[in-house]
PDB file of C-alpha atoms in Angstrom:
ATOM      1  CA  UNK X 247    -102.051 117.067-148.993  1.00 90.00           C
ATOM      2  CA  UNK X 248     -98.983 115.752-147.155  1.00 92.00           C
ATOM      3  CA  UNK X 249     -96.066 114.659-149.315  1.00 91.00           C
ATOM      4  CA  UNK X 250     -93.190 113.962-146.978  1.00 91.00           C
ATOM      5  CA  UNK X 251     -91.862 114.326-143.467  1.00 90.00           C
ATOM      6  CA  UNK X 252     -88.352 114.463-142.080  1.00 89.00           C
ATOM      7  CA  UNK X 253     -86.415 115.199-138.917  1.00 88.00           C
ATOM      8  CA  UNK X 254     -84.922 118.676-138.718  1.00 87.00           C
ATOM      9  CA  UNK X 255     -82.256 119.868-136.282  1.00 85.00           C
ATOM     10  CA  UNK X 256     -82.885 123.378-134.985  1.00 82.00           C
ATOM     11  CA  UNK X 257     -80.485 125.468-132.929  1.00 81.00           C
ATOM     12  CA  UNK X 258     -81.332 126.729-129.465  1.00 77.00           C
ATOM     13  CA  UNK X 259     -80.530 130.441-129.239  1.00 73.00           C
ATOM     14  CA  UNK X 260     -77.657 131.068-126.843  1.00 68.00           C
ATOM     15  CA  UNK X 261     -76.755 134.148-124.877  1.00 65.00           C
ATOM     16  CA  UNK X 262     -74.048 136.518-126.057  1.00 61.00           C
ATOM     17  CA  UNK X 263     -71.709 135.366-123.272  1.00 63.00           C
ATOM     18  CA  UNK X 264     -72.133 131.665-123.991  1.00 62.00           C
ATOM     19  CA  UNK X 265     -69.133 130.405-125.976  1.00 63.00           C
ATOM     20  CA  UNK X 266     -70.037 126.725-125.735  1.00 66.00           C
ATOM     21  CA  UNK X 267     -71.059 124.629-128.711  1.00 70.00           C
ATOM     22  CA  UNK X 268     -74.573 125.573-129.910  1.00 71.00           C
ATOM     23  CA  UNK X 269     -77.236 123.211-128.644  1.00 79.00           C
ATOM     24  CA  UNK X 270     -79.821 121.735-130.973  1.00 82.00           C
ATOM     25  CA  UNK X 271     -83.151 119.972-130.736  1.00 83.00           C
ATOM     26  CA  UNK X 272     -84.934 117.787-133.282  1.00 87.00           C
ATOM     27  CA  UNK X 273     -88.427 118.337-134.660  1.00 87.00           C
ATOM     28  CA  UNK X 274     -90.544 116.833-137.409  1.00 90.00           C
ATOM     29  CA  UNK X 275     -91.273 118.931-140.489  1.00 91.00           C
ATOM     30  CA  UNK X 276     -93.969 118.081-143.035  1.00 92.00           C
ATOM     31  CA  UNK X 277     -94.066 119.050-146.712  1.00 93.00           C
ATOM     32  CA  UNK X 278     -97.663 120.035-147.475  1.00 94.00           C
ATOM     33  CA  UNK X 279     -99.690 121.477-150.342  1.00 94.00           C
ATOM     34  CA  UNK X 280    -102.449 123.929-149.480  1.00 92.00           C
ATOM     35  CA  UNK X 281    -105.899 123.844-151.066  1.00 91.00           C
ATOM     36  CA  UNK X 282    -106.340 126.223-154.028  1.00 91.00           C
ATOM     37  CA  UNK X 283    -102.588 126.800-154.301  1.00 92.00           C
ATOM     38  CA  UNK X 284    -100.274 125.308-156.919  1.00 92.00           C
ATOM     39  CA  UNK X 285     -97.531 122.788-156.224  1.00 94.00           C
ATOM     40  CA  UNK X 286     -95.097 125.670-156.528  1.00 92.00           C
ATOM     41  CA  UNK X 287     -96.293 126.911-153.172  1.00 91.00           C
ATOM     42  CA  UNK X 288     -95.819 123.775-151.086  1.00 93.00           C
ATOM     43  CA  UNK X 289     -94.443 124.507-147.642  1.00 92.00           C
ATOM     44  CA  UNK X 290     -92.599 122.819-144.785  1.00 92.00           C
ATOM     45  CA  UNK X 291     -94.548 123.165-141.537  1.00 92.00           C
ATOM     46  CA  UNK X 292     -94.133 121.904-137.979  1.00 92.00           C
ATOM     47  CA  UNK X 293     -95.901 118.829-136.678  1.00 92.00           C
ATOM     48  CA  UNK X 294     -98.011 120.809-134.209  1.00 91.00           C
ATOM     49  CA  UNK X 295     -99.281 123.015-137.056  1.00 92.00           C
ATOM     50  CA  UNK X 296    -100.614 120.157-139.110  1.00 91.00           C
ATOM     51  CA  UNK X 297    -102.127 118.541-136.021  1.00 92.00           C
ATOM     52  CA  UNK X 298    -103.907 121.779-135.186  1.00 92.00           C
ATOM     53  CA  UNK X 299    -105.230 122.587-138.662  1.00 90.00           C
ATOM     54  CA  UNK X 300    -105.722 119.187-140.317  1.00 91.00           C
ATOM     55  CA  UNK X 301    -105.656 116.458-137.697  1.00 94.00           C
ATOM     56  CA  UNK X 302    -107.629 113.843-139.739  1.00 94.00           C
ATOM     57  CA  UNK X 303    -105.124 114.196-142.585  1.00 93.00           C
ATOM     58  CA  UNK X 304    -102.244 113.823-140.129  1.00 93.00           C
ATOM     59  CA  UNK X 305    -103.791 110.651-138.703  1.00 94.00           C
ATOM     60  CA  UNK X 306    -104.310 109.164-142.183  1.00 93.00           C
ATOM     61  CA  UNK X 307    -100.720 109.964-143.152  1.00 92.00           C
ATOM     62  CA  UNK X 308     -99.408 108.471-139.883  1.00 91.00           C
ATOM     63  CA  UNK X 309    -101.232 105.213-140.578  1.00 91.00           C
ATOM     64  CA  UNK X 310     -99.696 105.006-144.027  1.00 90.00           C
ATOM     65  CA  UNK X 311     -96.103 105.698-142.971  1.00 88.00           C
ATOM     66  CA  UNK X 312     -94.032 104.743-139.935  1.00 85.00           C
ATOM     67  CA  UNK X 313     -93.617 107.986-138.014  1.00 85.00           C
ATOM     68  CA  UNK X 314     -90.671 106.648-135.995  1.00 83.00           C
ATOM     69  CA  UNK X 315     -88.439 105.823-138.964  1.00 84.00           C
ATOM     70  CA  UNK X 316     -87.340 108.620-141.333  1.00 82.00           C
ATOM     71  CA  UNK X 317     -88.754 108.504-144.848  1.00 85.00           C
ATOM     72  CA  UNK X 318     -86.402 107.847-147.730  1.00 85.00           C
ATOM     73  CA  UNK X 319     -86.161 110.245-150.625  1.00 83.00           C
ATOM     74  CA  UNK X 320     -87.722 109.518-153.999  1.00 73.00           C
ATOM     75  CA  UNK X 321     -84.686 107.536-155.146  1.00 69.00           C
ATOM     76  CA  UNK X 322     -85.495 104.980-152.445  1.00 66.00           C
ATOM     77  CA  UNK X 323     -81.970 104.804-151.046  1.00 71.00           C
ATOM     78  CA  UNK X 324     -81.181 108.182-149.525  1.00 74.00           C
ATOM     79  CA  UNK X 325     -82.293 109.734-146.267  1.00 78.00           C
ATOM     80  CA  UNK X 326     -82.879 113.491-146.310  1.00 79.00           C
ATOM     81  CA  UNK X 327     -80.487 115.748-144.457  1.00 79.00           C
ATOM     82  CA  UNK X 328     -81.602 117.342-141.210  1.00 82.00           C
ATOM     83  CA  UNK X 329     -81.146 120.931-142.290  1.00 82.00           C
ATOM     84  CA  UNK X 330     -84.107 123.273-141.962  1.00 77.00           C
ATOM     85  CA  UNK X 331     -85.720 123.343-145.450  1.00 81.00           C
ATOM     86  CA  UNK X 332     -86.456 126.809-146.810  1.00 80.00           C
ATOM     87  CA  UNK X 333     -88.248 127.283-150.142  1.00 83.00           C
ATOM     88  CA  UNK X 334     -87.266 130.628-151.651  1.00 81.00           C
ATOM     89  CA  UNK X 335     -89.471 131.031-154.707  1.00 82.00           C
ATOM     90  CA  UNK X 336     -88.295 134.582-155.318  1.00 79.00           C
ATOM     91  CA  UNK X 337     -84.762 133.416-156.061  1.00 80.00           C
ATOM     92  CA  UNK X 338     -85.322 129.828-157.176  1.00 81.00           C
ATOM     93  CA  UNK X 339     -83.600 128.624-160.336  1.00 80.00           C
ATOM     94  CA  UNK X 340     -84.215 125.609-162.552  1.00 79.00           C
ATOM     95  CA  UNK X 341     -81.242 123.841-160.967  1.00 79.00           C
ATOM     96  CA  UNK X 342     -82.980 124.083-157.571  1.00 85.00           C
ATOM     97  CA  UNK X 343     -86.131 122.295-158.703  1.00 88.00           C
ATOM     98  CA  UNK X 344     -84.837 118.770-158.111  1.00 87.00           C
ATOM     99  CA  UNK X 345     -83.751 119.242-154.514  1.00 86.00           C
ATOM    100  CA  UNK X 346     -86.744 121.456-153.718  1.00 88.00           C
ATOM    101  CA  UNK X 347     -89.596 119.515-155.359  1.00 90.00           C
ATOM    102  CA  UNK X 348     -88.805 116.446-157.447  1.00 89.00           C
ATOM    103  CA  UNK X 349     -86.900 114.486-154.812  1.00 88.00           C
ATOM    104  CA  UNK X 350     -89.929 114.638-152.507  1.00 89.00           C
ATOM    105  CA  UNK X 351     -92.330 113.137-155.044  1.00 89.00           C
ATOM    106  CA  UNK X 352     -93.624 116.274-156.752  1.00 91.00           C
ATOM    107  CA  UNK X 353     -93.636 115.579-160.488  1.00 93.00           C
ATOM    108  CA  UNK X 354     -92.013 118.081-162.881  1.00 92.00           C
ATOM    109  CA  UNK X 355     -95.208 118.221-164.964  1.00 94.00           C
ATOM    110  CA  UNK X 356     -97.175 119.552-161.989  1.00 94.00           C
ATOM    111  CA  UNK X 357     -94.990 122.676-162.087  1.00 92.00           C
ATOM    112  CA  UNK X 358     -95.476 123.280-165.814  1.00 91.00           C
ATOM    113  CA  UNK X 359     -98.259 125.413-167.251  1.00 91.00           C
ATOM    114  CA  UNK X 360    -100.471 123.435-169.623  1.00 92.00           C
ATOM    115  CA  UNK X 361    -102.598 126.365-170.703  1.00 91.00           C
ATOM    116  CA  UNK X 362    -104.481 129.396-169.432  1.00 91.00           C
ATOM    117  CA  UNK X 363    -108.231 128.870-169.320  1.00 91.00           C
ATOM    118  CA  UNK X 364    -109.561 132.148-167.924  1.00 90.00           C
ATOM    119  CA  UNK X 365    -108.627 135.665-166.856  1.00 90.00           C
ATOM    120  CA  UNK X 366    -109.937 138.086-164.253  1.00 90.00           C
ATOM    121  CA  UNK X 367    -109.166 141.678-163.313  1.00 87.00           C
ATOM    122  CA  UNK X 368    -108.735 142.537-159.640  1.00 83.00           C
ATOM    123  CA  UNK X 369    -107.724 145.600-157.672  1.00 84.00           C
ATOM    124  CA  UNK X 370    -104.193 144.192-157.623  1.00 80.00           C
ATOM    125  CA  UNK X 371    -103.983 143.611-161.360  1.00 82.00           C
ATOM    126  CA  UNK X 372    -104.794 140.795-163.755  1.00 87.00           C
ATOM    127  CA  UNK X 373    -104.841 137.153-162.659  1.00 89.00           C
ATOM    128  CA  UNK X 374    -104.865 134.093-164.899  1.00 90.00           C
ATOM    129  CA  UNK X 375    -106.497 130.738-164.207  1.00 92.00           C
ATOM    130  CA  UNK X 376    -103.724 128.233-164.926  1.00 92.00           C
ATOM    131  CA  UNK X 377    -104.341 124.600-165.857  1.00 93.00           C
ATOM    132  CA  UNK X 378    -101.246 122.640-164.807  1.00 94.00           C
ATOM    133  CA  UNK X 379     -99.902 119.804-166.925  1.00 93.00           C
ATOM    134  CA  UNK X 380    -100.996 116.255-166.007  1.00 94.00           C
ATOM    135  CA  UNK X 381    -103.407 117.597-163.373  1.00 93.00           C
ATOM    136  CA  UNK X 382    -107.220 117.773-163.644  1.00 93.00           C
ATOM    137  CA  UNK X 383    -109.001 121.100-164.058  1.00 92.00           C
ATOM    138  CA  UNK X 384    -110.030 121.028-160.404  1.00 92.00           C
ATOM    139  CA  UNK X 385    -106.366 121.690-159.537  1.00 93.00           C
ATOM    140  CA  UNK X 386    -106.218 124.865-161.634  1.00 94.00           C
ATOM    141  CA  UNK X 387    -105.077 127.951-159.714  1.00 93.00           C
ATOM    142  CA  UNK X 388    -105.220 131.714-160.115  1.00 92.00           C
ATOM    143  CA  UNK X 389    -101.768 133.179-160.743  1.00 90.00           C
ATOM    144  CA  UNK X 390    -100.349 136.628-161.385  1.00 86.00           C
ATOM    145  CA  UNK X 391     -98.066 137.191-164.357  1.00 82.00           C
ATOM    146  CA  UNK X 392     -95.855 139.312-162.115  1.00 80.00           C
ATOM    147  CA  UNK X 393     -94.956 136.486-159.735  1.00 81.00           C
ATOM    148  CA  UNK X 394     -91.254 135.953-160.307  1.00 76.00           C
ATOM    149  CA  UNK X 395     -91.134 132.160-160.619  1.00 77.00           C
ATOM    150  CA  UNK X 396     -94.284 132.135-162.775  1.00 81.00           C
ATOM    151  CA  UNK X 397     -92.761 134.689-165.102  1.00 78.00           C
ATOM    152  CA  UNK X 398     -89.210 133.335-165.161  1.00 75.00           C
ATOM    153  CA  UNK X 399     -89.463 129.539-165.023  1.00 78.00           C
ATOM    154  CA  UNK X 400     -93.022 128.842-166.208  1.00 79.00           C
ATOM    155  CA  UNK X 401     -92.786 131.370-169.067  1.00 81.00           C
ATOM    156  CA  UNK X 402     -96.349 132.517-168.493  1.00 84.00           C
ATOM    157  CA  UNK X 403     -95.958 135.252-171.116  1.00 85.00           C
ATOM    158  CA  UNK X 404     -96.020 132.648-173.911  1.00 87.00           C
ATOM    159  CA  UNK X 405     -99.189 131.077-172.508  1.00 88.00           C
ATOM    160  CA  UNK X 406    -100.866 134.481-172.164  1.00 87.00           C
ATOM    161  CA  UNK X 407    -100.148 135.139-175.849  1.00 88.00           C
ATOM    162  CA  UNK X 408    -101.589 131.714-176.771  1.00 88.00           C
ATOM    163  CA  UNK X 409    -104.687 132.399-174.647  1.00 87.00           C
ATOM    164  CA  UNK X 410    -105.280 135.796-176.263  1.00 86.00           C
ATOM    165  CA  UNK X 411    -104.805 134.309-179.743  1.00 86.00           C
ATOM    166  CA  UNK X 412    -107.328 131.560-179.005  1.00 84.00           C
ATOM    167  CA  UNK X 413    -109.878 134.113-177.793  1.00 83.00           C
ATOM    168  CA  UNK X 414    -109.326 136.245-180.890  1.00 84.00           C
ATOM    169  CA  UNK X 415    -109.705 133.254-183.223  1.00 81.00           C
ATOM    170  CA  UNK X 416    -112.894 132.163-181.464  1.00 75.00           C
ATOM    171  CA  UNK X 417    -114.408 135.626-181.866  1.00 76.00           C
ATOM    172  CA  UNK X 418    -113.447 135.810-185.537  1.00 74.00           C
ATOM    173  CA  UNK X 419    -114.603 132.279-186.349  1.00 68.00           C
ATOM    174  CA  UNK X 420    -118.019 132.321-188.050  1.00 62.00           C
ATOM    175  CA  UNK X 421    -120.736 130.628-186.063  1.00 61.00           C
ATOM    176  CA  UNK X 422    -122.161 127.443-187.535  1.00 57.00           C
ATOM    177  CA  UNK X 423    -125.646 128.528-186.567  1.00 56.00           C
ATOM    178  CA  UNK X 424    -127.178 131.813-185.563  1.00 59.00           C
ATOM    179  CA  UNK X 425    -130.720 132.820-184.806  1.00 59.00           C
ATOM    180  CA  UNK X 426    -130.981 134.697-188.083  1.00 61.00           C
ATOM    181  CA  UNK X 427    -129.732 131.723-190.119  1.00 59.00           C
ATOM    182  CA  UNK X 428    -132.102 129.310-188.399  1.00 56.00           C
ATOM    183  CA  UNK X 429    -135.066 131.446-189.433  1.00 60.00           C
ATOM    184  CA  UNK X 430    -134.309 130.689-193.070  1.00 62.00           C
ATOM    185  CA  UNK X 431    -134.770 126.945-192.484  1.00 66.00           C
ATOM    186  CA  UNK X 432    -138.014 125.048-192.348  1.00 74.00           C
ATOM    187  CA  UNK X 433    -138.060 122.350-189.737  1.00 76.00           C
ATOM    188  CA  UNK X 434    -138.554 118.896-191.224  1.00 82.00           C
ATOM    189  CA  UNK X 435    -138.551 115.920-188.833  1.00 85.00           C
ATOM    190  CA  UNK X 436    -136.769 112.755-189.833  1.00 82.00           C
ATOM    191  CA  UNK X 437    -139.187 109.958-190.668  1.00 83.00           C
ATOM    192  CA  UNK X 438    -136.383 107.407-190.983  1.00 82.00           C
ATOM    193  CA  UNK X 439    -132.748 107.144-189.974  1.00 80.00           C
ATOM    194  CA  UNK X 440    -130.750 110.037-191.565  1.00 79.00           C
ATOM    195  CA  UNK X 441    -128.922 109.107-194.771  1.00 77.00           C
ATOM    196  CA  UNK X 442    -125.474 109.928-193.409  1.00 76.00           C
ATOM    197  CA  UNK X 443    -125.900 107.059-190.945  1.00 74.00           C
ATOM    198  CA  UNK X 444    -127.091 104.613-193.605  1.00 71.00           C
ATOM    199  CA  UNK X 445    -123.635 104.496-195.201  1.00 69.00           C
ATOM    200  CA  UNK X 446    -123.108 101.708-192.705  1.00 63.00           C
ATOM    201  CA  UNK X 447    -126.136  99.406-192.705  1.00 64.00           C
ATOM    202  CA  UNK X 448    -125.564  98.590-189.040  1.00 68.00           C
ATOM    203  CA  UNK X 449    -126.139 102.204-187.999  1.00 73.00           C
ATOM    204  CA  UNK X 450    -129.870 102.681-187.762  1.00 80.00           C
ATOM    205  CA  UNK X 451    -131.873 104.369-185.046  1.00 82.00           C
ATOM    206  CA  UNK X 452    -134.640 102.751-183.064  1.00 83.00           C
ATOM    207  CA  UNK X 453    -138.019 104.495-183.364  1.00 86.00           C
ATOM    208  CA  UNK X 454    -137.770 105.977-179.852  1.00 86.00           C
ATOM    209  CA  UNK X 455    -134.247 107.240-180.655  1.00 85.00           C
ATOM    210  CA  UNK X 456    -135.517 108.864-183.841  1.00 85.00           C
ATOM    211  CA  UNK X 457    -138.268 110.515-181.801  1.00 88.00           C
ATOM    212  CA  UNK X 458    -135.673 111.847-179.351  1.00 87.00           C
ATOM    213  CA  UNK X 459    -133.514 113.155-182.208  1.00 85.00           C
ATOM    214  CA  UNK X 460    -136.466 114.987-183.769  1.00 87.00           C
ATOM    215  CA  UNK X 461    -137.360 116.483-180.399  1.00 88.00           C
ATOM    216  CA  UNK X 462    -133.829 117.846-179.935  1.00 85.00           C
ATOM    217  CA  UNK X 463    -133.813 119.289-183.468  1.00 86.00           C
ATOM    218  CA  UNK X 464    -137.236 120.865-182.982  1.00 86.00           C
ATOM    219  CA  UNK X 465    -136.106 122.432-179.704  1.00 86.00           C
ATOM    220  CA  UNK X 466    -132.984 123.811-181.374  1.00 82.00           C
ATOM    221  CA  UNK X 467    -134.959 125.412-184.200  1.00 80.00           C
ATOM    222  CA  UNK X 468    -137.210 127.024-181.617  1.00 81.00           C
ATOM    223  CA  UNK X 469    -134.247 128.245-179.562  1.00 79.00           C
ATOM    224  CA  UNK X 470    -135.289 126.185-176.545  1.00 85.00           C
ATOM    225  CA  UNK X 471    -132.852 124.679-174.066  1.00 87.00           C
ATOM    226  CA  UNK X 472    -133.658 121.072-173.248  1.00 84.00           C
ATOM    227  CA  UNK X 473    -132.269 118.128-171.299  1.00 85.00           C
ATOM    228  CA  UNK X 474    -132.376 114.656-172.818  1.00 82.00           C
ATOM    229  CA  UNK X 475    -133.213 112.345-169.922  1.00 82.00           C
ATOM    230  CA  UNK X 476    -134.089 108.673-170.106  1.00 77.00           C
ATOM    231  CA  UNK X 477    -133.246 105.335-168.555  1.00 79.00           C
ATOM    232  CA  UNK X 478    -129.697 104.049-168.912  1.00 79.00           C
ATOM    233  CA  UNK X 479    -128.857 102.130-172.068  1.00 76.00           C
ATOM    234  CA  UNK X 480    -131.523 103.599-174.349  1.00 76.00           C
ATOM    235  CA  UNK X 481    -129.164 105.637-176.496  1.00 81.00           C
ATOM    236  CA  UNK X 482    -129.037 109.207-175.181  1.00 83.00           C
ATOM    237  CA  UNK X 483    -125.409 109.441-176.295  1.00 84.00           C
ATOM    238  CA  UNK X 484    -126.042 108.326-179.883  1.00 81.00           C
ATOM    239  CA  UNK X 485    -129.039 110.668-180.165  1.00 83.00           C
ATOM    240  CA  UNK X 486    -126.835 113.584-179.083  1.00 84.00           C
ATOM    241  CA  UNK X 487    -124.053 112.574-181.482  1.00 81.00           C
ATOM    242  CA  UNK X 488    -126.425 112.262-184.446  1.00 80.00           C
ATOM    243  CA  UNK X 489    -127.878 115.694-183.626  1.00 77.00           C
TER     244      UNK X 489
END
């Protein structure tokens, strides 16, 4: 994904004997986010790089924005400076976040850990699958607890503790049903709408919905995985909810 572009002035290396004023040339730099990496690891790259590796994306971005006029910053009034942008995540502080990320349209929430949803052990240590705040699960990324900015600014240690506590609670929580407990029940199909639905007289199942409900219950008691498939609008959702 391309977020922003700006002109950058770069110096032309001069010889040791050249005492004249350093010469510069201007290039375009693009702020991009790489696939499967978090918004923390956005990077400024040259125009030729993005043309070489993601030309269709470059074309789409060029159609959306005028590539001859510099883009304004997120405040809408300020042009970015022409200094060469360098993102130093190893030494970044919270005070650097605005000028490094926010001003270019990257939301603060996208840099905040929402929760940890999985863990894996690798040859390099333990990695955690991080769900970022205000982003869908598809944007989750694998992160190491030893990465400096993850440890310092995102406070991943707290989220690791929460994740471990949730796993422990889930393992200690008694299961609602187990194979041994189901054996003590005798399967009885519903002949009419279940009583807990009749508290509201408007909540009654159609005969074909009752048949579907009984089929799901029978499959459950026999430890059989099933898929409830039917035409749209016939009540698959309500049958699943009642079950």
